[in-house]
Coordinates of C-alpha atoms and ligand atoms in Angstrom, one line a residue:
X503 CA -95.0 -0.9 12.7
X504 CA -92.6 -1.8 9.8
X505 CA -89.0 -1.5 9.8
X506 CA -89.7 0.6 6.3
X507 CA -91.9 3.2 7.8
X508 CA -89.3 3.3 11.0
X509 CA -86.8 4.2 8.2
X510 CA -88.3 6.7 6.7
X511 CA -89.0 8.8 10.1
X512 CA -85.3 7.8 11.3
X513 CA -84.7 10.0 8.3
X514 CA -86.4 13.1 9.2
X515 CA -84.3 13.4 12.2
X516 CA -82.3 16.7 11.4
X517 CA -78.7 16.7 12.0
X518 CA -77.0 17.5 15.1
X519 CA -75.1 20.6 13.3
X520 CA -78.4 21.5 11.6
X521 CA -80.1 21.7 15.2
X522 CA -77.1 23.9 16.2
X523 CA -77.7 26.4 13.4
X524 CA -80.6 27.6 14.8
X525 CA -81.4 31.0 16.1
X526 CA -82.9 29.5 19.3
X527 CA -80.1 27.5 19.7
X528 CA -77.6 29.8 19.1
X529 CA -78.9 31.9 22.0
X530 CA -78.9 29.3 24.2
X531 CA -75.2 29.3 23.8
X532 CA -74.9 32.6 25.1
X533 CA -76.0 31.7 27.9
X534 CA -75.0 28.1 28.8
X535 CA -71.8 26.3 28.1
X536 CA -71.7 24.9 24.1
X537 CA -70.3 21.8 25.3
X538 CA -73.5 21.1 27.4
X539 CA -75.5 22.3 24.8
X540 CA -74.0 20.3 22.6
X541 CA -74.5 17.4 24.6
X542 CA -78.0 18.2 24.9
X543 CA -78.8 17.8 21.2
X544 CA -76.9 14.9 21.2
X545 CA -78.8 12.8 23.9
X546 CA -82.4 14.2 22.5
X547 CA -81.8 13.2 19.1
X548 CA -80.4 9.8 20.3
X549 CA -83.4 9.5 22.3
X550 CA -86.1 10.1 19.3
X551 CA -84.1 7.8 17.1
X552 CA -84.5 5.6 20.1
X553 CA -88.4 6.0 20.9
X554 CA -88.7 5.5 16.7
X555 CA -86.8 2.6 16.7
X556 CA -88.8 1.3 19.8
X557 CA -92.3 1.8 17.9
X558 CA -92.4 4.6 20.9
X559 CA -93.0 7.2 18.3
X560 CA -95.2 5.3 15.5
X561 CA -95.8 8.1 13.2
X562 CA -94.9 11.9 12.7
X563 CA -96.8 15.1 11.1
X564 CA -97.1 14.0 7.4
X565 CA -97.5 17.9 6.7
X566 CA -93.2 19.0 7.1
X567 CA -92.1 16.2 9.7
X568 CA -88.7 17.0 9.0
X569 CA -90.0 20.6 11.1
X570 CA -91.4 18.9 13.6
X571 CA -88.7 17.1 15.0
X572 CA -86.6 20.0 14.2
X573 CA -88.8 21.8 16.9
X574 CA -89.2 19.1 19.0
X575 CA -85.5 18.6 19.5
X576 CA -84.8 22.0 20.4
X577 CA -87.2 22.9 22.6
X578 CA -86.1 19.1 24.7
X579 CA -82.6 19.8 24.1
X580 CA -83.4 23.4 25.3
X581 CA -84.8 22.1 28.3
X582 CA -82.4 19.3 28.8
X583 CA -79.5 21.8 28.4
X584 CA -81.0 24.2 31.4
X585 CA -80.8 21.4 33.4
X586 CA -77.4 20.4 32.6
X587 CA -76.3 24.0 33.9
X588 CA -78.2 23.6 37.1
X589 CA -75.6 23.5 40.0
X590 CA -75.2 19.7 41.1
X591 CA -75.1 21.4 44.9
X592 CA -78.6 23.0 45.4
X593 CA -80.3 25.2 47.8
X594 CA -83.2 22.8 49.8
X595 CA -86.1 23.7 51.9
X596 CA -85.8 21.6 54.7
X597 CA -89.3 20.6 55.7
X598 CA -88.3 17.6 57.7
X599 CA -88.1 19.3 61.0
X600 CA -84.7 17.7 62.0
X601 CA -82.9 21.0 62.3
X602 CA -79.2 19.0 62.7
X603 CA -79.9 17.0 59.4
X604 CA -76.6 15.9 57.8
X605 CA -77.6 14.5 54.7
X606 CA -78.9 18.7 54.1
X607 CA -75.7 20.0 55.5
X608 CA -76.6 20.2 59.3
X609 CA -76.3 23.6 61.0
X610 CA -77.1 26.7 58.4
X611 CA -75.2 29.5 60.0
X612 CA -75.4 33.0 61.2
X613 CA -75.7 36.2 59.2
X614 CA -72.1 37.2 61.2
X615 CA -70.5 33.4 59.7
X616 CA -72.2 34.2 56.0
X617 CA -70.4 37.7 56.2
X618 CA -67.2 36.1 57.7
X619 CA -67.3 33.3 54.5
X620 CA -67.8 35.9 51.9
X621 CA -65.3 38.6 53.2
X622 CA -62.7 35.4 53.4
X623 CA -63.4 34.4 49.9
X624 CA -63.3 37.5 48.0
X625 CA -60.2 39.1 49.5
X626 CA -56.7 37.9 51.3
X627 CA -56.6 37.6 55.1
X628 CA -54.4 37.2 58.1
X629 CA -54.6 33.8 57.4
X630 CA -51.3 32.8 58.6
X631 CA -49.9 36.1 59.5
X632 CA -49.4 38.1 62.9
X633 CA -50.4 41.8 61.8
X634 CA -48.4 43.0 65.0
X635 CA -45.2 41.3 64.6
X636 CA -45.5 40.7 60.4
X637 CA -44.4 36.8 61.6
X638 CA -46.1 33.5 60.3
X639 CA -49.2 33.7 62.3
X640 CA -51.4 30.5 63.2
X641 CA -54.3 30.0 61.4
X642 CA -56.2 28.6 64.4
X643 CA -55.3 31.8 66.3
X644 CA -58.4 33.5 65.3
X645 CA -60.6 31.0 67.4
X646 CA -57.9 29.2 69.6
X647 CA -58.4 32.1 72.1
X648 CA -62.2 32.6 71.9
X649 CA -62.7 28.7 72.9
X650 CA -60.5 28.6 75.8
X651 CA -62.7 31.4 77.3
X652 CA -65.8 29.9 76.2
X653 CA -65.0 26.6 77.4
X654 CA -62.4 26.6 80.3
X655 CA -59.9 24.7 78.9
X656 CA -56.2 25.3 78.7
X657 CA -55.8 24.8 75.0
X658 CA -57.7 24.4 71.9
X659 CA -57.2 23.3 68.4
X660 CA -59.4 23.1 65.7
X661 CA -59.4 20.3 62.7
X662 CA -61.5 19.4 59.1
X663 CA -64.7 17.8 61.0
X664 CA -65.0 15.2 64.6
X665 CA -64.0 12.0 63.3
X666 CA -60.6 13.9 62.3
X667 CA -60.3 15.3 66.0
X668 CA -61.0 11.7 67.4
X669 CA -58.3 10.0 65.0
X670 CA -56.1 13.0 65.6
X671 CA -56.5 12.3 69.5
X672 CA -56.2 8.9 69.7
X673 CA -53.2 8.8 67.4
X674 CA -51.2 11.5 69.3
X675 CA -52.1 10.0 72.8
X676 CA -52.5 5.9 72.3
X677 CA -50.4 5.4 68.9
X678 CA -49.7 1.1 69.3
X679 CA -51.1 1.5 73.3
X680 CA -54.0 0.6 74.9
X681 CA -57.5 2.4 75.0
X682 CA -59.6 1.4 77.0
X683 CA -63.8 2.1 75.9
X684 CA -67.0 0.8 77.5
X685 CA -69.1 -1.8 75.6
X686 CA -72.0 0.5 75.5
X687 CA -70.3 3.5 73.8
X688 CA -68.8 1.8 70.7
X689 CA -71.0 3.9 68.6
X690 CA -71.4 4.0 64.8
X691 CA -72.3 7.5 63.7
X692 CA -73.8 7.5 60.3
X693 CA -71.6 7.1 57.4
X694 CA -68.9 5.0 58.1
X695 CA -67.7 6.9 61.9
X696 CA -67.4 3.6 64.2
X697 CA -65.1 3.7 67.1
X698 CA -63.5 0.8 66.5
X699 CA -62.4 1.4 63.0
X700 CA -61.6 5.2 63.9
X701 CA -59.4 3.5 66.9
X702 CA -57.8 1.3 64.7
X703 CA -56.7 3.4 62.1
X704 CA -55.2 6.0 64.4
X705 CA -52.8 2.7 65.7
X706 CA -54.4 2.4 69.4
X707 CA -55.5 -0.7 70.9
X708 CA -58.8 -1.1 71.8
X709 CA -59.7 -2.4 75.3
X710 CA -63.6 -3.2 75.9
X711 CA -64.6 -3.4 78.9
X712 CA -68.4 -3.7 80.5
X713 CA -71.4 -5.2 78.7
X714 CA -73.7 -2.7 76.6
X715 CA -76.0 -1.5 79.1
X716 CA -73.6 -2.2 82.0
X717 CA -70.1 -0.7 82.7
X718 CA -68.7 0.4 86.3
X719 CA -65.6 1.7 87.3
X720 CA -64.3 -1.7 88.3
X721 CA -64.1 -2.7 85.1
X722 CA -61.8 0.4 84.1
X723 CA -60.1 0.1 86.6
X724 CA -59.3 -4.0 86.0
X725 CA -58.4 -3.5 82.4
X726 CA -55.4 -0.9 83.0
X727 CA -52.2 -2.3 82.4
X728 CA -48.7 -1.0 81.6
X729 CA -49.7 -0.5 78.1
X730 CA -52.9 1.9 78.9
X731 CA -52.5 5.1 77.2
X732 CA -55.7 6.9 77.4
X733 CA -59.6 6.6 79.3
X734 CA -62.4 7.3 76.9
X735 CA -65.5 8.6 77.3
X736 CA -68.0 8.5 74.2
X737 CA -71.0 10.0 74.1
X738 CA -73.4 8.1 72.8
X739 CA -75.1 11.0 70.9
X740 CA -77.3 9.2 68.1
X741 CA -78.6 6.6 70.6
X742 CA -79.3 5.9 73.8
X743 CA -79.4 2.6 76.2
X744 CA -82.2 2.8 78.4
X745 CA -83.7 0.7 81.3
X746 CA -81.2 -1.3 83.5
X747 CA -78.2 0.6 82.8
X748 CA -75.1 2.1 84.5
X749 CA -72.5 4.4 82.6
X750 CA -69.7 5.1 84.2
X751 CA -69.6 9.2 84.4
X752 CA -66.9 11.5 82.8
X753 CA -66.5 12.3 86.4
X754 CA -65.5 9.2 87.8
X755 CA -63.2 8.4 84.7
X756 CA -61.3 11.5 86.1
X757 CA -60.9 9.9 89.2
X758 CA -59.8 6.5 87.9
X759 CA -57.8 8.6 85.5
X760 CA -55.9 10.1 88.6
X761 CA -55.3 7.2 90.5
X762 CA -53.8 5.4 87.6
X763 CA -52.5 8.9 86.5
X764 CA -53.8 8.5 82.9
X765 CA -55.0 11.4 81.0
X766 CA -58.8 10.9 80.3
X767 CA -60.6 11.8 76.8
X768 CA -64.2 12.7 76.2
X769 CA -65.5 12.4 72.7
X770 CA -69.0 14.6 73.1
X771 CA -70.0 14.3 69.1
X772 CA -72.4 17.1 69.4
X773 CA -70.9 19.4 72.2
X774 CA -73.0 22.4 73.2
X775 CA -71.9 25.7 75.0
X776 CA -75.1 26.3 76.4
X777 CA -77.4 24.1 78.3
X778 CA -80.4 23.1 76.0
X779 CA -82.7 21.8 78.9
X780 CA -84.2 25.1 79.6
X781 CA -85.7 24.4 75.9
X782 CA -87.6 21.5 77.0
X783 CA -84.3 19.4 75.5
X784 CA -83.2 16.6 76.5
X785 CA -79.8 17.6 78.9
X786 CA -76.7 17.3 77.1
X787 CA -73.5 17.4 78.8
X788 CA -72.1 20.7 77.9
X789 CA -68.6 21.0 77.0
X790 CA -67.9 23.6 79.6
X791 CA -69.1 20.9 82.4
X792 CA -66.8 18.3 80.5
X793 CA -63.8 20.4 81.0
X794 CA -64.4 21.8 84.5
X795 CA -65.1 17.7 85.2
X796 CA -61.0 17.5 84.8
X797 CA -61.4 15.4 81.2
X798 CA -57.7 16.0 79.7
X799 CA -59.4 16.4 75.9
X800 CA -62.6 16.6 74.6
X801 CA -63.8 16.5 71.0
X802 CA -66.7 18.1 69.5
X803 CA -68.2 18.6 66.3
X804 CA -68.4 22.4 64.7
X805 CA -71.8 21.7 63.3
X806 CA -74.1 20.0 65.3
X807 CA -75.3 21.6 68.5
X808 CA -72.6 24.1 68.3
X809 CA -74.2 25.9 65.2
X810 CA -71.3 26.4 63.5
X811 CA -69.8 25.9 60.0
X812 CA -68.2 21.8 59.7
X813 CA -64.8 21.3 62.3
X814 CA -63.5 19.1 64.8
X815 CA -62.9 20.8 67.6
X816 CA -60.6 19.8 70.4
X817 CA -59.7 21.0 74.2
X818 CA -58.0 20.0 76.7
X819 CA -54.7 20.4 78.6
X820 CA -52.2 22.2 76.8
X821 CA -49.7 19.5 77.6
X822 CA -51.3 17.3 75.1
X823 CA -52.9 19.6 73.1
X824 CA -49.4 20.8 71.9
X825 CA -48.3 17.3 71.0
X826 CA -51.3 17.1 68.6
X827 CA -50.3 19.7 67.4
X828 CA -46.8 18.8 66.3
X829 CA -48.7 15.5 65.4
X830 CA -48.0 15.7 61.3
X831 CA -51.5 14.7 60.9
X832 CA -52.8 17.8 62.3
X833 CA -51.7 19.5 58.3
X834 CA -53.3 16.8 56.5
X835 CA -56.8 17.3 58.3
X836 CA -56.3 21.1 58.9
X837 CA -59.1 23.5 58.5
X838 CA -59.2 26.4 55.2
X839 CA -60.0 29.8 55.7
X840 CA -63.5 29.9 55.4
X841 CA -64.1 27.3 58.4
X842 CA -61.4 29.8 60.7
X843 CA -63.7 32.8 59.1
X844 CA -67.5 31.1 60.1
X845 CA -66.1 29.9 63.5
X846 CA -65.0 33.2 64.8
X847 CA -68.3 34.5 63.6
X848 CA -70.4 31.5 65.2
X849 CA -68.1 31.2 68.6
X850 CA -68.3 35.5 69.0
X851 CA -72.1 34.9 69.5
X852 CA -72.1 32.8 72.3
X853 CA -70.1 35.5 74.2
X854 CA -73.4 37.0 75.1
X855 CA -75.3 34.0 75.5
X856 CA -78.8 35.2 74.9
X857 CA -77.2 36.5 71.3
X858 CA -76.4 33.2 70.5
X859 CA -80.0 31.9 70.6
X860 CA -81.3 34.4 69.0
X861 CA -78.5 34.4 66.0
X862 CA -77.7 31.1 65.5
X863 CA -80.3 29.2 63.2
X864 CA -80.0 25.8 64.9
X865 CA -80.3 26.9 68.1
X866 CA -83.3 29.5 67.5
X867 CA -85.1 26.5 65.7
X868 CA -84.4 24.2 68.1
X869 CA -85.5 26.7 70.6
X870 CA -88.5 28.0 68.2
X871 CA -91.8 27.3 70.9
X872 CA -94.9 25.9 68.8
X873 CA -97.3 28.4 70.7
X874 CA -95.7 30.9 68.2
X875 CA -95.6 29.2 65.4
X876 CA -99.6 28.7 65.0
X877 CA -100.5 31.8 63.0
X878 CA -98.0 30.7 61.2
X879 CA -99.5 27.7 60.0
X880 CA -102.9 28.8 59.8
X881 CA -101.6 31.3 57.7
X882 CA -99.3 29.5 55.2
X883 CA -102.0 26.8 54.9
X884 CA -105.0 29.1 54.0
X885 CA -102.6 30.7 51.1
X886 CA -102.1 27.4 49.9
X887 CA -105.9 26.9 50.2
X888 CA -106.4 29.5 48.1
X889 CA -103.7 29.0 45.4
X890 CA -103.9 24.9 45.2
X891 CA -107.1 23.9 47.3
X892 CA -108.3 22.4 44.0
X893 CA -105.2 20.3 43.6
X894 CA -104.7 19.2 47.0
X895 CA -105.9 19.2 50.9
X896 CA -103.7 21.6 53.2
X897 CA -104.2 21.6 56.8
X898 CA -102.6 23.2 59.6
X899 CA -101.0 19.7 62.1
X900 CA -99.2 19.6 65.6
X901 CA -96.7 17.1 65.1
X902 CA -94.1 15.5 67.5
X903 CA -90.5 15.6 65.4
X904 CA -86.8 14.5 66.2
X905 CA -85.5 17.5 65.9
X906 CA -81.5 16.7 66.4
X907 CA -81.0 14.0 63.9
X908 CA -77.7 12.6 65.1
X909 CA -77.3 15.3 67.9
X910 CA -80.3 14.3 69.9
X911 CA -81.3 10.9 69.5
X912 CA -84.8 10.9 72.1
X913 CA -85.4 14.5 71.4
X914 CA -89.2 14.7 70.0
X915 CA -90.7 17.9 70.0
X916 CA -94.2 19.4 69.4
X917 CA -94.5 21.7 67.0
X918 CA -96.7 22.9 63.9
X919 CA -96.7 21.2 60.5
X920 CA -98.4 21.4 56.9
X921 CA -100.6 18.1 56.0
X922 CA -100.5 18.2 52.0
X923 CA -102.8 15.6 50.3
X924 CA -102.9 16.1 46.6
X925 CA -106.0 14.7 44.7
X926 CA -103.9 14.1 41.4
X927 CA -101.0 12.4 42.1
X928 CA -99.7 10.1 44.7
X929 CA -97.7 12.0 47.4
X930 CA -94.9 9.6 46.7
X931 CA -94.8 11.1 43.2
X932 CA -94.5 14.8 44.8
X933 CA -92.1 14.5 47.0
X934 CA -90.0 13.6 43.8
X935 CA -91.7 16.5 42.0
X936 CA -91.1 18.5 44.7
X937 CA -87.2 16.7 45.2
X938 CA -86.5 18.1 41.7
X939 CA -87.9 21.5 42.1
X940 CA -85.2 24.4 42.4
X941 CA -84.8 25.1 45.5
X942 CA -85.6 21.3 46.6
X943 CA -87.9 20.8 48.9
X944 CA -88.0 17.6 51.2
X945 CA -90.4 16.8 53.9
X946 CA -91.6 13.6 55.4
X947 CA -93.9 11.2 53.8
X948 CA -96.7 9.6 56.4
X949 CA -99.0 7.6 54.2
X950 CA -101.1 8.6 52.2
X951 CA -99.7 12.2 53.2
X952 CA -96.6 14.9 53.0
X953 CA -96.0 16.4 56.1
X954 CA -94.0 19.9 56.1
X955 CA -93.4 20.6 59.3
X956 CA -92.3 24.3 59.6
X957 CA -89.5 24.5 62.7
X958 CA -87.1 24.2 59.6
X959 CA -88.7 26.4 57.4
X960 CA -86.5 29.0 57.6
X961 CA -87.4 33.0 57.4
X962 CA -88.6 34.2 54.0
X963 CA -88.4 30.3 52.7
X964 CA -92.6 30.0 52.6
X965 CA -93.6 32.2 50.0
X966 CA -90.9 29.7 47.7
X967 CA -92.3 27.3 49.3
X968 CA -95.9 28.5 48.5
X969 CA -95.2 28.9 44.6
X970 CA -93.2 25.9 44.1
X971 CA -95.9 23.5 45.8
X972 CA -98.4 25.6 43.8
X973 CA -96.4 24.9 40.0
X974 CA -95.9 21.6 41.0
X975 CA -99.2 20.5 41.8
X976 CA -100.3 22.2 38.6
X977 CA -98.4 20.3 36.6
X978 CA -98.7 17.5 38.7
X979 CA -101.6 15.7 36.6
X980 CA -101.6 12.0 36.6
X981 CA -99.8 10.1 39.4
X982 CA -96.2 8.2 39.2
Ligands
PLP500 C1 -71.1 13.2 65.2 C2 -70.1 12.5 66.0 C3 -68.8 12.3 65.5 C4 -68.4 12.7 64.2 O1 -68.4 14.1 64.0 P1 -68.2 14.7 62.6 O2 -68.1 16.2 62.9 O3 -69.5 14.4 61.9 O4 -67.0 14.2 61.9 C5 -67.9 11.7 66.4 N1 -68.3 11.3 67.6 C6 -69.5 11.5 68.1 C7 -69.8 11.0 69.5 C8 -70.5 12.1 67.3 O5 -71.7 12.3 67.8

């Protein structure tokens, strides 16, 4: 097209303070932010002057053009501007099945937690205050108690996540002395949590000993020197080494630990109260077991297996629980009010055990039995049927899923899934739909299909679910 005809439409495009006078616009304001509004306008008309410069838009209404794009700008910018207000942090349906899934914010918590956030956040607290002497108070009072009777151990403290608690540990115990780790549990957990860099930057000295699928306790025993400081135990929780293999056990660490009279440390990452075998999970070592073992600490993570909101928690002997304690580190990694607030909540249900399934999200869907989860299915997938059969194929799967993420590395359960095909777009192109939708929903992508598999769906989540698959397969059209 020529550069005189680009011109003249370049000169149609209203100005951004016209666009701003009008009525619609105006009401937007009321409702979101001017700046964003204002940005809004901005990037659309930029864009149209763009896609006319670009021979993108090659000719406008010759009947009032100048009220075309008037129109067309403000319902884009309109658009454009909801989305700017949208929360950056969104609710997601989690359709993947992993029910520890950190990238979605691992364990969703109780009702008793949610309660325990809100009352925290909208009022003051005992924070920090004894109500019976009108002292300072600790702010790890609140749990300190409840996880020494859960757990058996002398002591507890509680910190901002597990990596804190391990570099809070080690720092305290082995600052410029020796640790000494088997090959086979120098793990790397997600992100950027390796034990070695964790151990370096806390100032201990790491001593591997053993080969990766081989360590006994000979070769503890042959690496202690004066310098040792500290045994430790890591369980490998996002992996396991399989076939010819020999770990030494947290048990017979605490007998090397005594002979050489070294206190012994068991890093559990996921850390359960309650035995998950009788769910047809893989046995975890239970933190409970760790401690009655004789480890000296162990760390544990408030929200993997443990159901709980995001903390480090650590227990041990209260001989070296206080010197963490006193450690200055312990402020700069301390918890806030809400974690202390969730944490009560969460640890108060597993005083009655059977509560504690039934209460705690993660542990009722990782629990959740696909025998009765089958109407389920059928039912969800005959109301998509009906609302979207002509836009897609729906049917009711049994699926085998890794339900732990991180927590439970061989842990692959059965259980019931949704099979979406859709006819007019490729199902790479709706899971972004479906990405951007509000509330998100993410499953897992298996070819040529979407699978949703429903142990993470979570109660009242389906009929969202329904209607947001339904609009977005509507508008879905042509393919990415
Ligand atoms: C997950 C994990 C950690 C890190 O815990 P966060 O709470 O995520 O910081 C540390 N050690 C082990 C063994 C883990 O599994």
């Amino acid at each position: 097209m020529s550069g005189k005809n680009n011109y003249n439409m370049l000169k149609q495009i209203p100005a951004v303070d016209e666009i701003l006078q009008r009525t619609e616009v105006k009401e937007l304001q009321q409702k979101i932010p001017k700046i964003l509004v204002l940005e809004a306008v901005r990037e659309i008309a930029a864009e149209i002057r763009q896609d006319i410069l670009m021979d993108r838009i090659q000719s406008l209404p010759e009947n009032n053009p100048r009220q075309y794009l008037l129109d067309l700008i403000t319902t884009s910018a309109a658009d454009r501007a909801r989305e700017k207000n949208r929360p950056n942090l969104r609710r997601v349906i989690n359709a993947t099945g992993v029910v520890l899934h950190t990238n979605l914010g691992r364990a969703v918590l109780s009702e008793r937690a949610c309660q325990a956030i809100e009352q925290a956040a909208s009022g003051y607290s005992n924070l920090e205050l004894d109500l019976q002497t009108g002292k300072r108070g600790s702010r790890y009072a609140p749990v300190e108690n409840l996880l020494t009777r859960l757990t058996g151990a002398e002591s507890a403290l509680v910190v901002n996540n597990n990596a804190a608690a391990v570099l809070l540990a080690l720092s305290t115990m082995a600052k410029e002395k020796e640790v000494i780790v088997s090959r086979g549990q120098l793990v790397e957990i997600g992100g950027s949590f390796r034990i070695p860099e964790v151990m370096a930057q806390s100032g201990a000295k790491l001593v591997e000993v053993g080969a990766t699928n081989k360590t006994h306790p000979r070769d503890y025993k042959n690496a202690v020197t004066s310098e040792t400081a500290l045994l430790l135990h890591v369980h490998t929780s996002n992996y396991r080494v399989v076939g010819f293999t020999r770990e030494t056990s947290v048990a017979e660490l605490v007998s090397i630990g005594k002979e050489f009279q070294l206190p012994v440390m068991s890093d559990l990452g996921s850390g359960s109260l309650i035995d998950l075998s009788t769910f047809g999970l893989p046995e975890e070592p239970t933190v409970q077991e760790t401690v009655k073992a004789g480890c000296d600490i162990v760390t544990f993570s408030g929200d993997k297996l443990l159901g709980g909101p995001q903390a480090g928690i650590i227990v041990g002997k209260t001989k070296y629980l206080e010197k963490m304690k006193k450690n200055p580190l312990t402020r700069a990694i301390r918890i806030d009010k809400f974690t202390v607030a969730a944490l009560e909540a969460t640890l108060r249900e597993y005083l009655e055990p059977d509560n504690a399934i039934k209460n705690i999200p993660s542990l009722k869907m990782l629990s959740a039995k696909k025998s009765e989860h089958e109407q389920r299915a059928l039912a969800l997938c005959r109301k998509l049927t009906e609302k979207a059969g002509l836009r897609a194929r729906f049917e009711p799967v049994e699926i085998f899923s890794a339900v732990g993420g991180g927590a439970l590395p061989t842990a692959e359960l059965p259980f019931w899934a949704i099979e979406v095909v859709p006819y007019a777009i490729s199902v790479a192109g709706l899971a972004q739909k479906l990405r951007g939708s509000d509330p998100a929903v993410i499953g897992r992508l298996q070819e040529d299909k979407l699978i949703l598999d429903l142990r993470t769906v979570l109660n009242g989540e389906e009929e969202v679910l329904v209607d947001i698959l339904c609009r977005v397969l509507e508008q879905g059209g042509t393919s990415e």
